[in-house]
Amino acid sequence: MKENYTGTPANRVDGRAKVTGEAKYAAEFEVPGLLYGVVVNSAIAKGKIKHMDTSAALQLPGVHQVFTHENRPGYSWFDKHHQDEDAPPGSPFRPLGSNEIKFSMQPIALVVADTYELARYAALLVHVEYEAQPHETDLEANLPRAYKPKKYKSPPPSDPRGDAAGAFDKAEVKLEQAYAHPAHHHNPMEMHASIAIWKEGGKLTVYDKIQGVQNSQQYISNAFGIPKENVQVISPFVGGAFGSGLRPQYQLFLAVLAALELKRAVKVVLTRQQMFSFGHRPHTVQRLAIGASPDGKLQSITHNAIAETSRFEDYNEDVVIWPGVLYDCDNVEVSHQLVDLDVYTPLDMRAPGGTTGTFALECAIDEMAFQIGMDPLEFRLKNYTEKDLNEDKPHSSKELKECYRQGAEKFGWANRKMEPRSMKEGHQLIGWGVAHGAWEAQQQEASAKAVLSPNGKLTVSSATADIGTGTYTVMTQIAAEVMGLPLEDVTFELGDSTMPKSPLEGGSWTVSSVGSAVKLVCEKLQEQLLKMAQKMKNSPFSEAKLADVSFANKQMFLTHAPATSISLQAILDQNEGKPLEAEASQKPDSKQKKYSSYSHSATFVEVQVDEELGTVKVTRIVTAVAAGRIINPKTGRSQILGGSVWGIGVALEEHTVLDHNLGRFMTHDLDKYHLPVSADVHETDVIFVEEKDEIVNPLGAKGLGEIGIVSVAPAICNAVFHATGKRIRELPITLDKLL
Amino acid sequence: MRPFTFTQAQDVDTAVQEVSLEGAKFVAGGTNLLDLMKIDVMSPSHLVDITQIALETIEETEAGGIRLGALAKNADTAYHELVETRYPLLSHAILAGATAQLRNMATDGGNLLQRTRCYYFYDTQTPCNKREPGSGCSAIQGYNRDLAILGTSEHCIATHPSDMCVALAALEATVHVTGKNGERAIPFADFHRLPGDTPHLDSNLQPDEIITSIELPAKGFAKHYTYLKLRDRASYAFALVSVAAALELEGDTIKEARIVLGGVAHKPWRVPEAEALLQGQKATRDNFRKVAEAYLQGAQGFGHNDFKIELAKRAIVRALEQATNR
């Protein structure tokens, strides 16, 4: 009996805690004597603070302090002391660092008071005089200033292969187009929040919304010069993050600064509006030039991206790696340039670069297929690559063709007519579109600890995070499976910086990295159990090696003779009431280096577009995913569904609008920044295609956090073209663009 | 949020007395006011809670119409049998707005007094003549996708956000109010204002006045009507353009037409002279397009919202088609 083990759908182990409110998020911890901090943000995008008058705020009884650049305590000034694990190259922003304003909504003061309401009121009384300077926030107006960064955050764009320009010139069929992806903000449900608690001896306990507690711990230690062991960061639950919690945000810095100075506990929670005052998916313009033969063979791909960044850090992401990952083409040239503007540094957001780059590439491929007169799926099959051509390596596994096959069958793609505007019901034009995508399956080094208590209950821990993805559940499944224990006898703990080291929860690598460490640490416990069993009198296991035994139903038994078994409890009873403990670190195996590993998806979409009014309704989405072994098909399906919904937002709704007169994002709440609502979401199917992979990591699982989003938006764009004959190359496709 | 005092009024007279104090405002459902107070766009020093006053009844009038108590909830109104059967246009318009949760809280009187959703009105660190008279309008030269194309002024291009009001204008409702000087009735067309050089005033309700009820005449256009709302997502978004259309037909000849646009002006936009073009005419697409052109005469876009002019025309045609065929 292997109930609740990997590969089987399992309910979230933390589901009850979440729906009953028992699960505590960063802002919800009750701390005696807590003070509340409210942030004041800059009204201008560039310039200097001439004068700040905090006297009216300070006069209110119950206001403890207003921290500004003038009175803030000292902290380290070295760049490296502010560079967290996810920092791009450059000089990180330091809150209250000086009187200089570098972006609109920059935090310029923290008001600390006895209550939140009082702090919020006092914040209104802080009077600021600015000396404004001309700002530049318009990417498209500043394209001539684009530069190649000295250092790239993600791997630099690949060297050219073949002669893209020459092949393009010679190609019989050519396409050259520009595509624009606007700025997006992450907008997790939970706003960023931190509670910093000062303790005697200068120790700090911090509750933080973060995708990696050890990143916050190191950052606080570096910036404020506190020994790491004196800083404990706790974050058991995260209400969504999508990358916004990869870097410690300014509310953490300000809460710690105030707590240290006031020697108190201070909580700082950002408002929804303030969630638009830091990192975002960057506005990016892309140019694609594609050459092909009349029979549909790709001959040349040039993919250039120019994206915004801040004046102080060079953020970039994997926008232009996709031609080499997805298409067989001998002549490829890509580039990624930046334009520095008076905005905050962009920040990784779900499938950073993948969402942006796949949109442009997959729309351009669709355009090319149409130009040639080929079915867009057939065109992709004709130019299918078995290898990762960026790295010239084979894939550890790649079942993308099977994604096409199963997705197309479920969708009914074979019935598609080539011509745009060929399907109609009443006023509704109907269109079908397809796109595919990939996301890297990486493994990072991670550690875990396992404790098997004298009564047979297992606790496994690692300092990772669960941002709603299901980490608690899948780690519990993995540990339960290895140890042969029922799910309810296993507890997985995370989100405490004192736990064994874990990478940030991002990049779709948590199952791969932390999961592999959990498997390994449980195998170490298995070894201990076997050794102890062997020491027992007349042990039938005395000759057995670990490879000879199995664990199931709370028993250890000889795999070839299951009747020879012993209960784990009987072994544990030999340990004089002490628990068994093990710790382990799992690194990627060196054989992985010979291969590329990506998860893949193919998305098929049906849209209805009103021929007169331009409204778009996504009536059907089928996404087929190949991502190795699916540890939990239920939480995995949720991941892909979430990606589909987000894809609707990317294609049709999301856009943080910058007013260039003010240099300020103006759609800064959930009324004005549109995310899809339930009424926008219709039939949505997820198919997991079987994919065996013995190389990617010991679990054979590739991760699902990002693959669900990348191919959805371009498939919608392509379906809109098929419905209307109009090609919209600037997201989002709002109704005005289709009138 | 700034400190304020709070009182509950038990009757209309007390409410009027209380609201006459300097800086006082009524609060009922609070679905808009509280948001605006939290972000310091509105900062009343005294709040008068009127939810204890018995003004939530929906009943028939002697004139054969119905009276909506000012404190009837939007949801209760939309699902009220009299409204659903005799004024389905109103019911549909209400349900096209906000969310179920908001409609459960929001009152009918409060719906009339919603503030604009202009981006700049909501951000106290930007100039806005509606929020701070004389500070300038950021929207005219700035981002104005959602904003007005009709009846604008050089001081303000805000829109009135309500869906319900668009239907009330089409149904020729009357707003009953009580102030220090007693009661008066305001025809719906005169209730809201255009921005002119006083964009900070949304309506002609005086500071000491309370809305007590909204009265609908007997004629409900329950046979041929439609509320068409075009927006950037399928729910929980304000109208880019909406149309309340109501027709009285004899065969395919139009006896009377009512057309009101939402999302395009500082008030629900009705052009009686243009409506009259349909009187005695056949219900055809050509005739509808003629009316649409007449409705948008003088419309002016500000860049991002230029598309609304053509969209509104197409929406009028579609709404009239739908109303005809219903």
PDB file of C-alpha atoms in Angstrom, chain A residues 479-656:
ATOM      1  CA  ALA A 479       9.781  12.038   2.986  1.00  0.00           C
ATOM      2  CA  ALA A 480       6.793   9.786   3.669  1.00  0.00           C
ATOM      3  CA  GLU A 481       7.533   7.731   0.581  1.00  0.00           C
ATOM      4  CA  VAL A 482      11.198   7.205   1.362  1.00  0.00           C
ATOM      5  CA  MET A 483      10.524   6.294   4.983  1.00  0.00           C
ATOM      6  CA  GLY A 484       7.443   4.166   4.316  1.00  0.00           C
ATOM      7  CA  LEU A 485       5.376   6.242   6.691  1.00  0.00           C
ATOM      8  CA  PRO A 486       1.812   7.469   6.296  1.00  0.00           C
ATOM      9  CA  LEU A 487       1.550  11.145   5.385  1.00  0.00           C
ATOM     10  CA  GLU A 488       0.063  12.028   8.771  1.00  0.00           C
ATOM     11  CA  ASP A 489       3.166  10.725  10.567  1.00  0.00           C
ATOM     12  CA  VAL A 490       5.399  13.152   8.692  1.00  0.00           C
ATOM     13  CA  THR A 491       5.803  16.883   9.304  1.00  0.00           C
ATOM     14  CA  PHE A 492       7.799  19.150   7.062  1.00  0.00           C
ATOM     15  CA  GLU A 493       9.027  22.449   8.490  1.00  0.00           C
ATOM     16  CA  LEU A 494      10.376  25.429   6.589  1.00  0.00           C
ATOM     17  CA  GLY A 495      10.787  29.192   6.746  1.00  0.00           C
ATOM     18  CA  ASP A 496      13.241  29.564   9.647  1.00  0.00           C
ATOM     19  CA  SER A 497      16.779  30.782   9.040  1.00  0.00           C
ATOM     20  CA  THR A 498      18.131  28.422  11.723  1.00  0.00           C
ATOM     21  CA  MET A 499      17.108  25.439   9.601  1.00  0.00           C
ATOM     22  CA  PRO A 500      19.484  23.717   7.139  1.00  0.00           C
ATOM     23  CA  LYS A 501      20.522  25.850   4.212  1.00  0.00           C
ATOM     24  CA  SER A 502      18.226  26.202   1.247  1.00  0.00           C
ATOM     25  CA  PRO A 503      18.328  28.287  -1.917  1.00  0.00           C
ATOM     26  CA  LEU A 504      15.687  30.949  -2.548  1.00  0.00           C
ATOM     27  CA  GLU A 505      12.349  29.531  -3.534  1.00  0.00           C
ATOM     28  CA  GLY A 506      12.362  30.552  -7.169  1.00  0.00           C
ATOM     29  CA  GLY A 507      13.383  29.403 -10.614  1.00  0.00           C
ATOM     30  CA  SER A 508      11.077  26.371 -10.362  1.00  0.00           C
ATOM     31  CA  TRP A 509      13.923  24.574  -8.587  1.00  0.00           C
ATOM     32  CA  THR A 510      12.511  23.931  -5.112  1.00  0.00           C
ATOM     33  CA  VAL A 511      11.189  20.396  -5.662  1.00  0.00           C
ATOM     34  CA  SER A 512      14.333  19.540  -7.585  1.00  0.00           C
ATOM     35  CA  SER A 513      16.737  20.997  -5.020  1.00  0.00           C
ATOM     36  CA  VAL A 514      15.094  20.761  -1.606  1.00  0.00           C
ATOM     37  CA  GLY A 515      13.157  17.632  -2.618  1.00  0.00           C
ATOM     38  CA  SER A 516      16.400  15.880  -3.510  1.00  0.00           C
ATOM     39  CA  ALA A 517      17.891  16.883  -0.159  1.00  0.00           C
ATOM     40  CA  VAL A 518      14.797  15.589   1.654  1.00  0.00           C
ATOM     41  CA  LYS A 519      15.113  12.284  -0.190  1.00  0.00           C
ATOM     42  CA  LEU A 520      18.793  12.036   0.686  1.00  0.00           C
ATOM     43  CA  VAL A 521      18.369  12.851   4.370  1.00  0.00           C
ATOM     44  CA  CYS A 522      15.629  10.245   4.667  1.00  0.00           C
ATOM     45  CA  GLU A 523      17.915   7.696   3.002  1.00  0.00           C
ATOM     46  CA  LYS A 524      20.450   8.490   5.696  1.00  0.00           C
ATOM     47  CA  LEU A 525      17.834   7.670   8.315  1.00  0.00           C
ATOM     48  CA  GLN A 526      17.161   4.427   6.467  1.00  0.00           C
ATOM     49  CA  GLU A 527      20.829   3.534   6.830  1.00  0.00           C
ATOM     50  CA  GLN A 528      20.710   4.212  10.559  1.00  0.00           C
ATOM     51  CA  LEU A 529      17.591   2.108  10.934  1.00  0.00           C
ATOM     52  CA  LEU A 530      19.169  -0.779   9.033  1.00  0.00           C
ATOM     53  CA  LYS A 531      22.302  -0.639  11.157  1.00  0.00           C
ATOM     54  CA  MET A 532      20.251  -0.676  14.335  1.00  0.00           C
ATOM     55  CA  ALA A 533      18.160  -3.574  13.090  1.00  0.00           C
ATOM     56  CA  GLN A 534      21.307  -5.481  12.287  1.00  0.00           C
ATOM     57  CA  LYS A 535      22.484  -5.129  15.880  1.00  0.00           C
ATOM     58  CA  MET A 536      19.340  -6.803  17.185  1.00  0.00           C
ATOM     59  CA  LYS A 537      19.522 -10.413  18.302  1.00  0.00           C
ATOM     60  CA  ASN A 538      19.156 -12.939  15.481  1.00  0.00           C
ATOM     61  CA  SER A 539      18.531 -10.137  13.072  1.00  0.00           C
ATOM     62  CA  PRO A 540      17.347 -11.421   9.678  1.00  0.00           C
ATOM     63  CA  PHE A 541      18.874  -8.246   8.255  1.00  0.00           C
ATOM     64  CA  SER A 542      22.423  -8.940   9.417  1.00  0.00           C
ATOM     65  CA  GLU A 543      23.683  -9.573   5.889  1.00  0.00           C
ATOM     66  CA  ALA A 544      21.465  -7.016   4.168  1.00  0.00           C
ATOM     67  CA  LYS A 545      22.706  -3.892   2.480  1.00  0.00           C
ATOM     68  CA  LEU A 546      20.596  -0.751   2.130  1.00  0.00           C
ATOM     69  CA  ALA A 547      19.886  -1.686  -1.476  1.00  0.00           C
ATOM     70  CA  ASP A 548      18.333  -4.951  -0.268  1.00  0.00           C
ATOM     71  CA  VAL A 549      15.678  -3.417   1.962  1.00  0.00           C
ATOM     72  CA  SER A 550      12.513  -1.439   1.390  1.00  0.00           C
ATOM     73  CA  PHE A 551      10.375   0.760   3.631  1.00  0.00           C
ATOM     74  CA  ALA A 552       6.589   0.751   3.573  1.00  0.00           C
ATOM     75  CA  ASN A 553       3.653   0.572   5.966  1.00  0.00           C
ATOM     76  CA  LYS A 554       5.915   1.634   8.870  1.00  0.00           C
ATOM     77  CA  GLN A 555       7.991  -1.475   8.227  1.00  0.00           C
ATOM     78  CA  MET A 556      11.423  -2.282   6.899  1.00  0.00           C
ATOM     79  CA  PHE A 557      11.575  -5.491   4.891  1.00  0.00           C
ATOM     80  CA  LEU A 558      13.799  -7.414   2.525  1.00  0.00           C
ATOM     81  CA  THR A 559      12.777  -6.393  -0.945  1.00  0.00           C
ATOM     82  CA  HIS A 560      13.143  -9.893  -2.355  1.00  0.00           C
ATOM     83  CA  ALA A 561      11.428 -11.492   0.660  1.00  0.00           C
ATOM     84  CA  PRO A 562       8.854  -9.055   1.996  1.00  0.00           C
ATOM     85  CA  ALA A 563       7.773 -11.486   4.691  1.00  0.00           C
ATOM     86  CA  THR A 564      11.074 -10.774   6.405  1.00  0.00           C
ATOM     87  CA  SER A 565      10.153  -7.513   7.999  1.00  0.00           C
ATOM     88  CA  ILE A 566      10.429  -5.484  11.144  1.00  0.00           C
ATOM     89  CA  SER A 567       8.378  -2.515  12.266  1.00  0.00           C
ATOM     90  CA  LEU A 568      10.214   0.786  12.456  1.00  0.00           C
ATOM     91  CA  GLN A 569       8.854   1.102  15.977  1.00  0.00           C
ATOM     92  CA  ALA A 570      10.605  -2.114  17.027  1.00  0.00           C
ATOM     93  CA  ILE A 571      13.902  -0.707  15.735  1.00  0.00           C
ATOM     94  CA  LEU A 572      13.330   2.688  17.383  1.00  0.00           C
ATOM     95  CA  ASP A 573      12.597   0.959  20.691  1.00  0.00           C
ATOM     96  CA  GLN A 574      16.266  -0.077  20.699  1.00  0.00           C
ATOM     97  CA  ASN A 575      17.364   3.552  20.897  1.00  0.00           C
ATOM     98  CA  GLU A 576      16.649   4.120  24.595  1.00  0.00           C
ATOM     99  CA  GLY A 577      13.999   6.749  23.974  1.00  0.00           C
ATOM    100  CA  LYS A 578      16.230   8.935  21.847  1.00  0.00           C
ATOM    101  CA  PRO A 579      15.283  10.193  18.413  1.00  0.00           C
ATOM    102  CA  LEU A 580      17.251   9.334  15.278  1.00  0.00           C
ATOM    103  CA  GLU A 581      18.678  12.360  13.504  1.00  0.00           C
ATOM    104  CA  ALA A 582      20.345  12.984  10.186  1.00  0.00           C
ATOM    105  CA  GLU A 583      21.411  15.973   8.107  1.00  0.00           C
ATOM    106  CA  ALA A 584      22.305  15.985   4.454  1.00  0.00           C
ATOM    107  CA  SER A 585      23.250  18.279   1.622  1.00  0.00           C
ATOM    108  CA  GLN A 586      22.438  17.391  -1.946  1.00  0.00           C
ATOM    109  CA  LYS A 587      24.424  18.914  -4.801  1.00  0.00           C
ATOM    110  CA  PRO A 588      23.651  18.543  -8.470  1.00  0.00           C
ATOM    111  CA  ASP A 589      25.347  15.474  -9.945  1.00  0.00           C
ATOM    112  CA  SER A 590      28.236  16.303 -12.292  1.00  0.00           C
ATOM    113  CA  LYS A 591      26.696  14.151 -15.071  1.00  0.00           C
ATOM    114  CA  GLN A 592      23.949  16.808 -15.378  1.00  0.00           C
ATOM    115  CA  LYS A 593      26.518  19.120 -16.950  1.00  0.00           C
ATOM    116  CA  LYS A 594      26.503  17.099 -20.156  1.00  0.00           C
ATOM    117  CA  TYR A 595      22.795  17.781 -20.629  1.00  0.00           C
ATOM    118  CA  SER A 596      20.324  20.608 -20.813  1.00  0.00           C
ATOM    119  CA  SER A 597      17.173  20.233 -18.776  1.00  0.00           C
ATOM    120  CA  TYR A 598      13.977  22.095 -19.511  1.00  0.00           C
ATOM    121  CA  SER A 599      10.328  21.552 -18.823  1.00  0.00           C
ATOM    122  CA  HIS A 600       8.128  22.103 -21.882  1.00  0.00           C
ATOM    123  CA  SER A 601       4.578  23.114 -22.611  1.00  0.00           C
ATOM    124  CA  ALA A 602       2.229  23.425 -25.554  1.00  0.00           C
ATOM    125  CA  THR A 603      -0.865  25.593 -25.192  1.00  0.00           C
ATOM    126  CA  PHE A 604      -3.942  25.580 -27.407  1.00  0.00           C
ATOM    127  CA  VAL A 605      -6.423  28.414 -27.069  1.00  0.00           C
ATOM    128  CA  GLU A 606      -9.833  29.347 -28.391  1.00  0.00           C
ATOM    129  CA  VAL A 607     -11.011  32.948 -28.248  1.00  0.00           C
ATOM    130  CA  GLN A 608     -14.166  34.771 -29.168  1.00  0.00           C
ATOM    131  CA  VAL A 609     -13.720  38.324 -30.385  1.00  0.00           C
ATOM    132  CA  ASP A 610     -16.694  40.599 -30.913  1.00  0.00           C
ATOM    133  CA  GLU A 611     -16.361  41.772 -34.504  1.00  0.00           C
ATOM    134  CA  GLU A 612     -17.670  45.266 -33.733  1.00  0.00           C
ATOM    135  CA  LEU A 613     -16.833  45.872 -30.096  1.00  0.00           C
ATOM    136  CA  GLY A 614     -13.406  44.239 -29.881  1.00  0.00           C
ATOM    137  CA  THR A 615     -14.064  42.389 -26.615  1.00  0.00           C
ATOM    138  CA  VAL A 616     -12.020  39.200 -26.250  1.00  0.00           C
ATOM    139  CA  LYS A 617     -13.169  36.154 -24.320  1.00  0.00           C
ATOM    140  CA  VAL A 618     -10.836  33.193 -23.864  1.00  0.00           C
ATOM    141  CA  THR A 619     -13.296  30.339 -24.086  1.00  0.00           C
ATOM    142  CA  ARG A 620     -10.890  27.380 -23.949  1.00  0.00           C
ATOM    143  CA  ILE A 621      -7.303  26.725 -22.898  1.00  0.00           C
ATOM    144  CA  VAL A 622      -5.594  23.356 -23.133  1.00  0.00           C
ATOM    145  CA  THR A 623      -2.026  23.240 -21.819  1.00  0.00           C
ATOM    146  CA  ALA A 624       0.012  20.060 -22.089  1.00  0.00           C
ATOM    147  CA  VAL A 625       3.111  19.990 -19.919  1.00  0.00           C
ATOM    148  CA  ALA A 626       6.142  17.707 -19.875  1.00  0.00           C
ATOM    149  CA  ALA A 627       8.008  18.314 -16.647  1.00  0.00           C
ATOM    150  CA  GLY A 628       9.464  14.986 -15.635  1.00  0.00           C
ATOM    151  CA  ARG A 629       7.854  13.197 -12.737  1.00  0.00           C
ATOM    152  CA  ILE A 630       4.894  15.073 -11.235  1.00  0.00           C
ATOM    153  CA  ILE A 631       5.232  14.634  -7.487  1.00  0.00           C
ATOM    154  CA  ASN A 632       1.720  15.853  -6.690  1.00  0.00           C
ATOM    155  CA  PRO A 633      -0.620  15.997  -9.687  1.00  0.00           C
ATOM    156  CA  LYS A 634      -3.171  17.961  -7.663  1.00  0.00           C
ATOM    157  CA  THR A 635      -0.995  20.876  -6.517  1.00  0.00           C
ATOM    158  CA  GLY A 636       0.826  20.574  -9.853  1.00  0.00           C
ATOM    159  CA  ARG A 637      -2.413  21.052 -11.754  1.00  0.00           C
ATOM    160  CA  SER A 638      -3.141  24.118  -9.626  1.00  0.00           C
ATOM    161  CA  GLN A 639       0.223  25.547 -10.646  1.00  0.00           C
ATOM    162  CA  ILE A 640      -0.540  25.131 -14.333  1.00  0.00           C
ATOM    163  CA  LEU A 641      -4.095  26.460 -13.928  1.00  0.00           C
ATOM    164  CA  GLY A 642      -2.674  29.512 -12.164  1.00  0.00           C
ATOM    165  CA  GLY A 643      -0.255  29.960 -15.049  1.00  0.00           C
ATOM    166  CA  SER A 644      -3.137  29.776 -17.536  1.00  0.00           C
ATOM    167  CA  VAL A 645      -5.101  32.425 -15.672  1.00  0.00           C
ATOM    168  CA  TRP A 646      -2.033  34.627 -15.474  1.00  0.00           C
ATOM    169  CA  GLY A 647      -1.499  34.116 -19.199  1.00  0.00           C
ATOM    170  CA  ILE A 648      -4.961  35.585 -19.784  1.00  0.00           C
ATOM    171  CA  GLY A 649      -3.857  38.586 -17.746  1.00  0.00           C
ATOM    172  CA  VAL A 650      -0.605  38.962 -19.671  1.00  0.00           C
ATOM    173  CA  ALA A 651      -2.316  38.749 -23.045  1.00  0.00           C
ATOM    174  CA  LEU A 652      -5.384  40.850 -22.358  1.00  0.00           C
ATOM    175  CA  GLU A 653      -5.236  42.884 -19.157  1.00  0.00           C
ATOM    176  CA  GLU A 654      -2.073  43.524 -17.189  1.00  0.00           C
ATOM    177  CA  HIS A 655      -0.244  46.791 -17.643  1.00  0.00           C
ATOM    178  CA  THR A 656       1.291  49.108 -15.083  1.00  0.00           C
TER     179      THR A 656
END
